[in-house]
XYZ file of C-alpha atoms in Angstrom:
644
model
C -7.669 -33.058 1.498
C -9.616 -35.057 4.215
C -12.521 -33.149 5.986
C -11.350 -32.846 9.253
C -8.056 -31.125 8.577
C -10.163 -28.675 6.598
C -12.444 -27.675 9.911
C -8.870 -27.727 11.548
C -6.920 -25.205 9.899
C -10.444 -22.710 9.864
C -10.229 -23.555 13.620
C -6.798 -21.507 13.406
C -7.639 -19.147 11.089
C -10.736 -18.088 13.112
C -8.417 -17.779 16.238
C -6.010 -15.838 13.981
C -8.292 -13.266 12.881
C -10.050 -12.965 15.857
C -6.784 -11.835 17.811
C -6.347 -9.523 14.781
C -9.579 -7.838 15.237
C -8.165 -5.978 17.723
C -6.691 -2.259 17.913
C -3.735 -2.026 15.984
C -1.788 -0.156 18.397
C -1.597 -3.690 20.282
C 1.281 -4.357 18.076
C 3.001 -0.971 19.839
C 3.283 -3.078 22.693
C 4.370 -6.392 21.461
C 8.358 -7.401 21.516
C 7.857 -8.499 17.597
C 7.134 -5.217 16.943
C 7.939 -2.721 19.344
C 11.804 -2.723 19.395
C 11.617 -2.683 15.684
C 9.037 0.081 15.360
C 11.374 2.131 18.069
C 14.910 1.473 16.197
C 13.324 2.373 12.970
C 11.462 5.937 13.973
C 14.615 6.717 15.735
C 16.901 6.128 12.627
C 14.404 8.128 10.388
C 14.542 10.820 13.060
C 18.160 11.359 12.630
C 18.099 11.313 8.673
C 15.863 14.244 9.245
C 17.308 16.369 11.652
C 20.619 15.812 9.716
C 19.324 16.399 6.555
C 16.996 19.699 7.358
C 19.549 21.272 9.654
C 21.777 21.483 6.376
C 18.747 22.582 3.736
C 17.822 25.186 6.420
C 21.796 26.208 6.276
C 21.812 25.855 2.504
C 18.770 28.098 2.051
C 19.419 30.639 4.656
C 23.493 30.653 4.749
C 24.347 29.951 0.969
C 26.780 31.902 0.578
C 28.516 30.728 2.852
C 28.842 27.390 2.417
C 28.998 27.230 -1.682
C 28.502 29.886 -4.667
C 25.603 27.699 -5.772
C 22.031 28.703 -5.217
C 19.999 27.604 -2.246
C 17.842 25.488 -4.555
C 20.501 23.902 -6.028
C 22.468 22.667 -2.863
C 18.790 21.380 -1.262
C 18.382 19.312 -4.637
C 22.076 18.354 -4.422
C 21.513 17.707 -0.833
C 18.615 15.129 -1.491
C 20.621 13.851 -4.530
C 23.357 12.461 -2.523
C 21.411 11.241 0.255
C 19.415 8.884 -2.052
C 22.319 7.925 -4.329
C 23.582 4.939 -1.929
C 20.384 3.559 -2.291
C 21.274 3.819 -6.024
C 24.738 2.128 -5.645
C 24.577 -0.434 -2.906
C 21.108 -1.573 -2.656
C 21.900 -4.697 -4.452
C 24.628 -5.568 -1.742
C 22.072 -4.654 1.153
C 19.612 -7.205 -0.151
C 21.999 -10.037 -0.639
C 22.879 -9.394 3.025
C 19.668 -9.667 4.660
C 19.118 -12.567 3.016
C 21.679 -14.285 3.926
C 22.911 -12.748 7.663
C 20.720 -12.955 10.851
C 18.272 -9.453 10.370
C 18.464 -8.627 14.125
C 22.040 -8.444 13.976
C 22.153 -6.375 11.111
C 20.182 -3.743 12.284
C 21.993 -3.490 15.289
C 25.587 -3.457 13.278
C 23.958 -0.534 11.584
C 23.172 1.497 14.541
C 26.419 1.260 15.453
C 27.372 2.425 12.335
C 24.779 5.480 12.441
C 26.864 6.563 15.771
C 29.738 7.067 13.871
C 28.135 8.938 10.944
C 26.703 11.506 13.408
C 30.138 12.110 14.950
C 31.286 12.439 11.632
C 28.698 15.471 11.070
C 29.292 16.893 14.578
C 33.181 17.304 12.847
C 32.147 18.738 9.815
C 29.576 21.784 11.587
C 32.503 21.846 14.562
C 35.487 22.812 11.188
C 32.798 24.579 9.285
C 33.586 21.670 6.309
C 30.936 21.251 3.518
C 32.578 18.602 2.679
C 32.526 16.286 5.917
C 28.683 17.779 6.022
C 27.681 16.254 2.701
C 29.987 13.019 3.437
C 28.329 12.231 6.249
C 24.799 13.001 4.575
C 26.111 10.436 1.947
C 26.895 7.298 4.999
C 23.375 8.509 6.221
C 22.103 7.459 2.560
C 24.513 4.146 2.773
C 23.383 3.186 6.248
C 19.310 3.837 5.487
C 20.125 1.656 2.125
C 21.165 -1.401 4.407
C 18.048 -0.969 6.852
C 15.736 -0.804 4.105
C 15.689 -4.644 3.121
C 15.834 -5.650 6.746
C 12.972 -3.240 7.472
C 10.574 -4.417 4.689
C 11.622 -8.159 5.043
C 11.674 -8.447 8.823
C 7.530 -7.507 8.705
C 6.926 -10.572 7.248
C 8.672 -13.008 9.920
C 6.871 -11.435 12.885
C 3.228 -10.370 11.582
C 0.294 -12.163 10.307
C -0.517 -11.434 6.982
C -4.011 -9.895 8.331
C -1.502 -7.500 10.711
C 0.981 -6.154 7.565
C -1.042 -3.416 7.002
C -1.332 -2.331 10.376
C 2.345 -2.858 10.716
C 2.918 -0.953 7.127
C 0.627 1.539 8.255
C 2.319 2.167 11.369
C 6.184 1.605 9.455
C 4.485 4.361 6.959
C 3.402 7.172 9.813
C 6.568 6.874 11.529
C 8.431 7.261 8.946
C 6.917 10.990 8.369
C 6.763 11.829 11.739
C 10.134 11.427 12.556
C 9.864 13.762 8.739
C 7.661 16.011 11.099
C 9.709 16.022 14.721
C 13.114 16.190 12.773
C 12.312 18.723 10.599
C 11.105 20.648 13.539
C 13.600 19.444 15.883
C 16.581 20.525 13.220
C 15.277 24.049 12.710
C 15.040 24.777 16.436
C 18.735 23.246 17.178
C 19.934 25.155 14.182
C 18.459 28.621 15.478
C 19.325 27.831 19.165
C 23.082 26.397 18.638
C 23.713 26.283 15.251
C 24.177 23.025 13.768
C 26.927 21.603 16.277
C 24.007 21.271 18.479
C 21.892 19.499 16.021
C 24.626 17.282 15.622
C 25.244 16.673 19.151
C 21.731 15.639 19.741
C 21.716 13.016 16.657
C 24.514 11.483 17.958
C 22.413 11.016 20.994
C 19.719 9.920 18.914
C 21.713 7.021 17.550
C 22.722 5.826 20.885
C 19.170 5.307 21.748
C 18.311 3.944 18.407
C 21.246 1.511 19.051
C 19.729 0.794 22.858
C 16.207 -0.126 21.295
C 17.579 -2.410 18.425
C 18.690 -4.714 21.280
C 15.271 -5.974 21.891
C 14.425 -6.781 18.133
C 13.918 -10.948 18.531
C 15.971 -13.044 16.498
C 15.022 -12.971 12.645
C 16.439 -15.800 10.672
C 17.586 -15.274 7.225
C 15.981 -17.071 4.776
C 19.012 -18.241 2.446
C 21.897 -18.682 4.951
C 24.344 -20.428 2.061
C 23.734 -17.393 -0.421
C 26.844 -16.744 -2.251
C 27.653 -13.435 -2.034
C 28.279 -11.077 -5.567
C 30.379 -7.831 -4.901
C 29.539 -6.956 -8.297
C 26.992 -4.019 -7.902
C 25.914 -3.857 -11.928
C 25.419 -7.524 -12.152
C 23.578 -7.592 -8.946
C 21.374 -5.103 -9.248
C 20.213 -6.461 -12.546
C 20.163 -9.737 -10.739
C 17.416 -8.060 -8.016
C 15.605 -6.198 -10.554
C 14.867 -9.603 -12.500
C 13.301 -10.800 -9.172
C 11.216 -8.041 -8.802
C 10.044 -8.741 -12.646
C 9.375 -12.321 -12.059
C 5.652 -11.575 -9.987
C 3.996 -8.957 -12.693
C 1.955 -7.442 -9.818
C 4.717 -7.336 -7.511
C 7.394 -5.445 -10.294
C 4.203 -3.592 -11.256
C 3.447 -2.943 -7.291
C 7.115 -1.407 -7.271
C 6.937 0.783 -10.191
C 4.174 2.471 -7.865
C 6.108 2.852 -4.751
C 8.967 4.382 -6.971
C 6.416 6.282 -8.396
C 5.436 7.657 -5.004
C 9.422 8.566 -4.449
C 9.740 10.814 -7.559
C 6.237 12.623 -6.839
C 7.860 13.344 -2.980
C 10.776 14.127 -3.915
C 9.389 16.558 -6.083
C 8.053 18.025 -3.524
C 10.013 17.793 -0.497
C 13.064 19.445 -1.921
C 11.087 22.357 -3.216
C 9.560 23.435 0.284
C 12.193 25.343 1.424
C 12.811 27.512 -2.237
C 8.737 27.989 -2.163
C 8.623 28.854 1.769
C 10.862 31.490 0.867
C 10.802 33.129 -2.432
C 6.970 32.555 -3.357
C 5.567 32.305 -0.128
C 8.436 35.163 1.444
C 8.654 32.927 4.800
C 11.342 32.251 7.228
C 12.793 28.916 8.689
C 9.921 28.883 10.536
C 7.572 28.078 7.192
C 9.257 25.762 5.964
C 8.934 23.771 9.133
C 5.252 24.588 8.744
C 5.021 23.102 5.435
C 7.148 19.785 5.703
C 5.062 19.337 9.640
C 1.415 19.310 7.162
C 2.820 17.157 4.676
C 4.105 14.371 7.078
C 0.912 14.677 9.242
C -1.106 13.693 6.300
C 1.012 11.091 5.120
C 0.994 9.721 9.027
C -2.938 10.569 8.787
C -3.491 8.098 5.167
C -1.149 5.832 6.713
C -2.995 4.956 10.009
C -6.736 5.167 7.864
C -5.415 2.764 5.402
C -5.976 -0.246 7.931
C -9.549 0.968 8.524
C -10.745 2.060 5.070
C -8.971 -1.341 3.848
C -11.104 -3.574 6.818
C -7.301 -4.817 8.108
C -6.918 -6.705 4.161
C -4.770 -5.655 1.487
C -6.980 -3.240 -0.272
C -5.211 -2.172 -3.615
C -8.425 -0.195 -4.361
C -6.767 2.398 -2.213
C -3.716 3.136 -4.906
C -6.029 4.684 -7.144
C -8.045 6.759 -4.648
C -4.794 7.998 -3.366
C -3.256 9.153 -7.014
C -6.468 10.835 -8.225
C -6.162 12.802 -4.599
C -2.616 13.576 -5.352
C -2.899 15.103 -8.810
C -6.447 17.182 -7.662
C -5.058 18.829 -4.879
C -1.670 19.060 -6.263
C -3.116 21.333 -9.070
C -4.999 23.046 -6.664
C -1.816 23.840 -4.612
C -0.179 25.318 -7.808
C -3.703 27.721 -8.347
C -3.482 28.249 -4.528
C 0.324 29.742 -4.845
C 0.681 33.537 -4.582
C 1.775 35.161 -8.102
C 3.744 37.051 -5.534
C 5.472 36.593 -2.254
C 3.108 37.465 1.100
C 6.040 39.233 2.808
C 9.612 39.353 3.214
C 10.654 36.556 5.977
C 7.212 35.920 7.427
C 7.352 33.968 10.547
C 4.941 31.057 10.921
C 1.973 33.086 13.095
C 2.485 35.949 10.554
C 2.040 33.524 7.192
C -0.726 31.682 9.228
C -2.214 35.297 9.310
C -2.219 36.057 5.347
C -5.370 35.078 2.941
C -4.332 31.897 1.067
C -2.303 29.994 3.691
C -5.172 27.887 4.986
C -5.804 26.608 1.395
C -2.231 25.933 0.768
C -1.520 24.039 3.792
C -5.032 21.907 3.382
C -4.016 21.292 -0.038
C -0.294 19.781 1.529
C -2.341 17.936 4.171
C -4.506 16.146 1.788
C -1.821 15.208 -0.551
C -0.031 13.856 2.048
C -3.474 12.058 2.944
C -3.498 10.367 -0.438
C 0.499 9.436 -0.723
C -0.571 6.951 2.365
C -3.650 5.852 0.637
C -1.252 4.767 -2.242
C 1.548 3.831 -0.601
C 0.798 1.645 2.143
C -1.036 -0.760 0.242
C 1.676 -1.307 -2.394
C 4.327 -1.660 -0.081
C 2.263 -4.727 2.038
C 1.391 -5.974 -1.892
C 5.159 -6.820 -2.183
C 5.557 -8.518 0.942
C 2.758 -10.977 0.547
C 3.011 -11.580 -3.051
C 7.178 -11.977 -3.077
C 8.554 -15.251 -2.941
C 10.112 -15.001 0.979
C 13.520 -16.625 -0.615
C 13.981 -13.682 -2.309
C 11.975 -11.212 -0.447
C 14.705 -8.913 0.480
C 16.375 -8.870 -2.734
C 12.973 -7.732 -4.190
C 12.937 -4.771 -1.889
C 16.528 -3.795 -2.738
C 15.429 -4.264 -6.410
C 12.742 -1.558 -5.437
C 15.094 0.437 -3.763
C 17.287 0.548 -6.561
C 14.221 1.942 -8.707
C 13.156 4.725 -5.986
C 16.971 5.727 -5.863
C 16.516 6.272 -9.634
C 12.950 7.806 -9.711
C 14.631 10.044 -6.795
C 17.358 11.366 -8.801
C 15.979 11.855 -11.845
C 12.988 13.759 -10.052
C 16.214 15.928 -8.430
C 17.672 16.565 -11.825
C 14.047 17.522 -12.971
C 13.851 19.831 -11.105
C 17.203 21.307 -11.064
C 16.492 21.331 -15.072
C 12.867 22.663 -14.456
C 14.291 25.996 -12.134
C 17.625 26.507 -14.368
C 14.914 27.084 -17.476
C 13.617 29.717 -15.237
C 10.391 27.241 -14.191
C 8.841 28.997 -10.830
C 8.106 26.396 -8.047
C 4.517 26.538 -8.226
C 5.334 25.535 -11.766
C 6.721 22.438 -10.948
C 4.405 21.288 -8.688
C 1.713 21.831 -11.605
C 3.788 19.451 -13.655
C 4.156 16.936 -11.047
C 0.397 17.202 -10.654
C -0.093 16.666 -14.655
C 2.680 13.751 -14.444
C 0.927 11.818 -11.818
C -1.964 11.878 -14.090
C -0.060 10.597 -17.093
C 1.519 8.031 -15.313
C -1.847 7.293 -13.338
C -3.702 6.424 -15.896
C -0.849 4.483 -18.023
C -0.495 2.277 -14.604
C -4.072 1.500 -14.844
C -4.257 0.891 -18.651
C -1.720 -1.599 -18.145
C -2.661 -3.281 -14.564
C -6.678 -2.917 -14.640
C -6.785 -4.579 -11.827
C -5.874 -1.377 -8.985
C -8.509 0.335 -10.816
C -11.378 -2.687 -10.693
C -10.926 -2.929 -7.183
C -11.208 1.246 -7.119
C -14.740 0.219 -8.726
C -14.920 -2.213 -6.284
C -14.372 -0.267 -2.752
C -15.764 2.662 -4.265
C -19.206 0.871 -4.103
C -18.891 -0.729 -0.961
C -17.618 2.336 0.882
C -20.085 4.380 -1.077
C -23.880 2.599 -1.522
C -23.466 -0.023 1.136
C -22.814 -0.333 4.840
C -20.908 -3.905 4.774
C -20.741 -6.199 7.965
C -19.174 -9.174 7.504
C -19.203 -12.328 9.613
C -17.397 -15.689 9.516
C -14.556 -15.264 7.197
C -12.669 -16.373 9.136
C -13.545 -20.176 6.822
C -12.028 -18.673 3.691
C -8.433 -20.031 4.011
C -5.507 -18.463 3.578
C -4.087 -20.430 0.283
C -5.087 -22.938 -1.571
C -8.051 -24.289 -3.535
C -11.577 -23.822 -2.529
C -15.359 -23.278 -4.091
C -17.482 -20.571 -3.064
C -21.343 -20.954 -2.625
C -23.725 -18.034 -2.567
C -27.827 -17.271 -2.700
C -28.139 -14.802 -5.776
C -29.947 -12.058 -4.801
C -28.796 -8.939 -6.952
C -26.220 -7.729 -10.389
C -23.461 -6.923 -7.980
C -23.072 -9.862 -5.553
C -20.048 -10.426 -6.904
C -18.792 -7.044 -6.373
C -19.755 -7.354 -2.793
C -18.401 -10.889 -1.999
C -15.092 -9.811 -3.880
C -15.030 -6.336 -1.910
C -15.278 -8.532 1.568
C -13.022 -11.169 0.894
C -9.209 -11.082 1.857
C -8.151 -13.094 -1.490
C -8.970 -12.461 -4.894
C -11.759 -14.593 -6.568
C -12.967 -16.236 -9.674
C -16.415 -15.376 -10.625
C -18.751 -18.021 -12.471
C -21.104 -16.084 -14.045
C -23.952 -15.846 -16.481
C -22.793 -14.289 -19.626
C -25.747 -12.231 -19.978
C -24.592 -10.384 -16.585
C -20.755 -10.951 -17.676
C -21.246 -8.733 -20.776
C -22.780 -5.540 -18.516
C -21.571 -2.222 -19.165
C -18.716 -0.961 -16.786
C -19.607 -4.232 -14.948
C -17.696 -6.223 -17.464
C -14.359 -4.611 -17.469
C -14.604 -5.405 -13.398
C -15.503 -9.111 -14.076
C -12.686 -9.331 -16.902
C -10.162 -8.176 -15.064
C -10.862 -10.570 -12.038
C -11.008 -13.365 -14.454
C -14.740 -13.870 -14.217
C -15.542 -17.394 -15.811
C -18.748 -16.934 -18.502
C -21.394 -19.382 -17.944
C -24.714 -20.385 -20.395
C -27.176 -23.003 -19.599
C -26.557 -26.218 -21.883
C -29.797 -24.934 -23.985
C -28.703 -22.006 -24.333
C -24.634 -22.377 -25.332
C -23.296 -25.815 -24.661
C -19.672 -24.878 -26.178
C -19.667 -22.369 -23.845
C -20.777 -24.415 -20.678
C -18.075 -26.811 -21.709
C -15.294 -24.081 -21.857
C -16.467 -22.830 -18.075
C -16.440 -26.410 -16.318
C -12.939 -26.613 -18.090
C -11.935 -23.049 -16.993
C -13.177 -23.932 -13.053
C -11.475 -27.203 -13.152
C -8.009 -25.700 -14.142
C -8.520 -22.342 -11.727
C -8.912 -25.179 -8.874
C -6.072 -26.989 -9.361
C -3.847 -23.834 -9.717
C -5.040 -23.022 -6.171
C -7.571 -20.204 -6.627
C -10.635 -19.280 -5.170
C -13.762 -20.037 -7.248
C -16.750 -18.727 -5.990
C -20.298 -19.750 -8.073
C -24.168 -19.030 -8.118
C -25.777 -22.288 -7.600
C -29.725 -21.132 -8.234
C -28.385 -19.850 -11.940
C -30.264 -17.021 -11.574
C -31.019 -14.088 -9.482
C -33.697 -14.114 -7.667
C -36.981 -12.383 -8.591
C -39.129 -12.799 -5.482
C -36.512 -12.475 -2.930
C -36.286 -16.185 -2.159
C -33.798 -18.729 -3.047
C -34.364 -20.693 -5.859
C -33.427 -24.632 -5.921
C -29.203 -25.011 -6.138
C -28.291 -27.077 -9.359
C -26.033 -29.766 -10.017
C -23.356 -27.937 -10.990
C -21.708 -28.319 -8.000
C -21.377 -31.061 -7.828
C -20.077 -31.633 -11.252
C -17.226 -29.460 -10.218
C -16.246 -30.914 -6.735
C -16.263 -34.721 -8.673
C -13.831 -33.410 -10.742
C -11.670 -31.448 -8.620
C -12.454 -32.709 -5.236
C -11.806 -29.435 -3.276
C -13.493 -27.826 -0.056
C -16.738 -25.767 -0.200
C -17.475 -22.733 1.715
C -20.948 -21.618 1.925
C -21.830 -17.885 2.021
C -24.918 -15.817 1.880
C -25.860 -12.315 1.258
C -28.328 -10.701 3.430
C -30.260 -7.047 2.591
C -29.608 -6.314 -1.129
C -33.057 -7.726 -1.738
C -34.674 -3.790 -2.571
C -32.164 -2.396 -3.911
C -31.373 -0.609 -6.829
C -29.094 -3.418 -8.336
C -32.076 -6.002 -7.252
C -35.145 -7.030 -9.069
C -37.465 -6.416 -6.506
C -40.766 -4.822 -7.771
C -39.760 -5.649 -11.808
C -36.681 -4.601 -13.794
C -33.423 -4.212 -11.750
C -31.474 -0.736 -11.666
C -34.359 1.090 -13.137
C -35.517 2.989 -9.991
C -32.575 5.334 -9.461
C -33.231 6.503 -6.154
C -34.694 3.027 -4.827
C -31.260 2.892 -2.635
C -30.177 5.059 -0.134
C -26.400 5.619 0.530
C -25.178 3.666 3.261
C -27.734 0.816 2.673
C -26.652 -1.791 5.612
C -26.021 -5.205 3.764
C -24.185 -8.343 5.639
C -21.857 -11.120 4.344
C -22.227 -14.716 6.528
C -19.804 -17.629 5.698
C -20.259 -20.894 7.013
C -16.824 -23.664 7.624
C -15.954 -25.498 4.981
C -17.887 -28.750 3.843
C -16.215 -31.637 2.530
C -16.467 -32.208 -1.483
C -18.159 -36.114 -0.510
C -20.604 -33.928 1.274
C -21.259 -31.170 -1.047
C -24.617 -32.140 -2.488
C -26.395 -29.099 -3.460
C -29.298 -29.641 -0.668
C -27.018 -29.300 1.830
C -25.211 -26.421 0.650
C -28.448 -25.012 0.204
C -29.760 -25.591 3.440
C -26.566 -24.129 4.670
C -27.102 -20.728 2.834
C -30.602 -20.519 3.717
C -29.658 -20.834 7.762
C -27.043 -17.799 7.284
C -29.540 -15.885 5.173
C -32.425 -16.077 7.889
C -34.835 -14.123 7.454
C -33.478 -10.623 6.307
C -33.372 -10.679 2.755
């Protein structure tokens, strides 16, 4: 690649991400995302006013509507609204592949104005049936949005925004949970639900009114041949999602995520009343916590994540969800507070501060562990397929869903209190938690990985704007402490090889990190020249695959806080795969505990305060015909100055 296409393109990824540096609510007011964000809230608004207008019925007028239970019909009730997703995902993801997205989205807010009239009949007649029918096209119609709502991200955002856009996606998702579920409790207790109804159907007009400014969105295979045959085609989108192993494995989490809710979503109103002894008005209470912490995680995921794709954020999220979900089960009374408590009164009693901080928080953590995943598949999807590998993942949420339904069903017939279950939820996500990372190590190296930067370091980072986007390159960087790489890997937007010295390779704790990001082992040719060998061969073959290779060129980490002379390594590695080279340089781990400042490294435990302000500096890109290691060096040593 010739050298001045290279400064090029970091021209416009510089401009890129500096327009991306700002506020994420810019995108509020953008026509790529606005009209979206607006049809999409609204439509999630109505699925919740619908749907909690008839659990609050269920729960509070059961015998009137079936001779089942109150828990049963809200279990049944979530059932059927996620078994569409179940059935005709497969056909939903062939579509928005193939049809014009804008167009579908508005052809299904058309359809969502029907459905509503539908349940405005069924409260009018009094008919179960018509109710739980028109839940059912409510299920159907969210099953065709959900491709188009995943895949359309993609066409209009950056991939620096797609968290920001996720995040957002994520929030309003669960705070149309919050307003609907409020909204369909007070319609219910002022009109019944005719009024609810009335009001959704007035909520689909708008949602229809605010799809007509979506811009046009293109489908990516226009001459896909439809299949009609649900079977075959779902197995047909769930081997697309298995073709990317991070992206099935990505999937499995967000499914993951599904069952745990749905655990606990449907539960809320049995455990508002019978072990908490609330009215309508609790349950309200406890779905408006939940949603305003998953809104909460959402909207800090773009900040804690520094506006990247931070997957060290799935395993902070499930440890929060399993701790505070077992604390919610020691938090529940052994008996109820009162007998139809109204919110101020159950606000009042000892306990209910604990139990809705423990909701809050979990709700915190689900957007911790959700967001990321969910921008994880639409970078790392093929876009040909991108929609189909969302219905693939719909299909597996629509079974995590209903098996989590008939759990629990299963769970209270055996005479399993509610607490109860969401102690076993709490020891499930634990299970599966730690089976996830046993068999993808890499969501819990970059846990390591944040953990430190977020924890002993104060990161600022400046001119990465030079890393590009795709595509081969070689990192150079001064070696000033044992967890440089940890640093430059925590800053970075794309994952990187590591060559390293095998000394430092084979570290305690340190070495599971650099194993699972495919750290390359180096040795000097004195002291392993087999091994040298194997890591020039190893570099050579990452580079032409495309990765990011990032080395050490002193060999060594400093002991006196200055750079020692680059070798020739370098340039060994650019004749053979003539690639670009970015220079970097670290700037204030020299003193710290992982340094060697003042003799042996990490022996001083306390030589590092938390927080400890450190700074990442990347230069553009230098030719390989100009990558001699005395310019690279003189590069570093210019960003390095004189902070150390």
């Amino acid at each position: 690649m010739p050298a001045p296409e290279i400064v090029t393109a970091s021209k416009v990824h510089a401009a890129a991400r500096a327009m991306s540096g700002r506020s994420q609510f810019r995108l509020l007011r953008e026509r790529r995302f606005g009209p979206f964000f607006a049809t999409q809230f609204l439509g999630a608004l109505n699925d919740n006013v619908l749907k909690n207008a008839l659990v609050i019925a269920f729960t509070y007028q059961a015998g009137a509507w079936s001779t089942r239970s109150a828990g049963e019909l809200a279990n049944i009730a979530q059932a059927l609204f996620i078994l569409p997703f179940f059935l005709f995902s497969a056909q939903a993801g062939q579509l928005a592949d193939k049809f014009e997205r804008a167009r579908i989205i508005r052809l299904v807010k058309l359809a969502e104005i029907a459905i509503m009239a539908l349940a405005l009949a069924g409260f009018v007649m009094q008919s179960l049936w018509l109710l739980l029918a028109a839940l059912f096209l409510m299920g159907t119609h969210s099953t065709v949005f959900g491709p188009v709502k995943y895949a359309i991200l993609p066409q209009h955002l950056r991939d620096d925004e797609l968290v920001g856009g996720n995040a957002w996606v994520e929030s309003a998702t669960f705070l149309a949970i919050l307003i609907g579920t409020i909204l369909g409790g007070i319609l219910v207790g002022i009109g019944g639900g005719r009024t609810a109804a009335y009001v959704c159907v007035g909520v689909a007009v708008a949602g229809y009114i605010a799809s007509r400014g979506i811009p046009r969105s293109p489908a990516p295979e226009p001459g896909l041949r439809l299949d009609w045959n649900p079977l075959r085609e779902s197995w047909r989108n769930l081997s697309f999602t298995a073709q990317n192993r991070t992206v099935f494995h990505a999937v499995l989490g967000i499914s993951w995520f599904w069952f745990y809710g749905a655990m606990f979503l449907a539960q809320f109103p049995a455990y508002a009343r019978d072990t908490l002894g609330g009215a309508e008005q609790v349950i309200t209470v406890l779905l408006a916590v939940f949603s305003i912490g998953i809104g909460l995680g959402s909207l800090l995921c773009e900040r804690l994540s520094g506006r990247k794709i931070e997957i060290g954020l799935v395993p902070f999220g499930s440890i929060g969800m399993s701790v505070l979900a077992l604390d919610l089960f020691f938090a529940s009374p052994a008996a109820p507070m009162g007998a139809g408590l109204s919110a101020a009164q159950f606000l009042r009693e000892p306990g209910s501060l604990r139990i809705l901080l423990d909701l809050v928080l979990i709700g915190t953590f689900g957007g911790f562990f959700i967001v990321p995943l969910y921008a994880l598949i639409q970078t790392r999807s093929e876009r040909a397929h991108q929609s189909r590998v969302i219905a693939g993942n719909n299909i597996l949420n629509a079974a995590f869903v209903v098996v989590a339904a008939g759990l629990a069903i299963g769970l209270l017939h055996a005479g399993v209190s509610v607490a109860q279950i969401f102690l076993v939820t709490a020891l499930l996500n634990a299970a599966v938690a730690v089976y996830i990372y046993t068999l993808v190590p890499e969501f819990l190296m970059r846990f390591v990985v944040w953990l430190l930067i977020h924890s002993v370091y104060r990161l600022r980072k400046s001119g990465l704007e030079h890393i590009p986007d795709e595509g081969a390159a070689v990192i150079v960087c001064n070696h000033v402490s044992f967890v440089d790489a940890l640093v430059i890997a925590a800053a970075c937007p794309r994952p990187i090889r590591f060559v390293m010295d095998h000394a430092i390779f084979r570290i305690p704790i340190l070495n599971f990190v650099f194993r699972t990001g495919r750290t390359i082992p180096i040795a000097s040719a004195r002291a392993d020249p087999v091994l040298l060998e194997r890591a020039y061969d190893q570099i050579a073959r990452g580079l032409e695959c495309g990765d990011l290779v990032c080395i050490f060129p002193e060999g060594r980490i400093t002991d006196s806080g200055e750079m020692y002379p680059f070798r020739h390594g370098i340039g060994r590695i650019v004749e053979r795969t003539p690639v670009p080279v970015i220079p970097m340089a670290l700037r204030g781990l020299w003193g710290s505990f992982f340094s060697r400042e003042g003799g042996k490294a990490m022996s001083r435990p306390f030589r590092t305060l938390p927080f400890r302000p450190i700074a990442l500096a990347a230069a553009p890109a230098v030719a390989p015909q100009d990558a001699t290691p005395d310019r690279l060096q003189a590069i570093v040593q210019r960003l390095r100055g004189d902070w150390r």
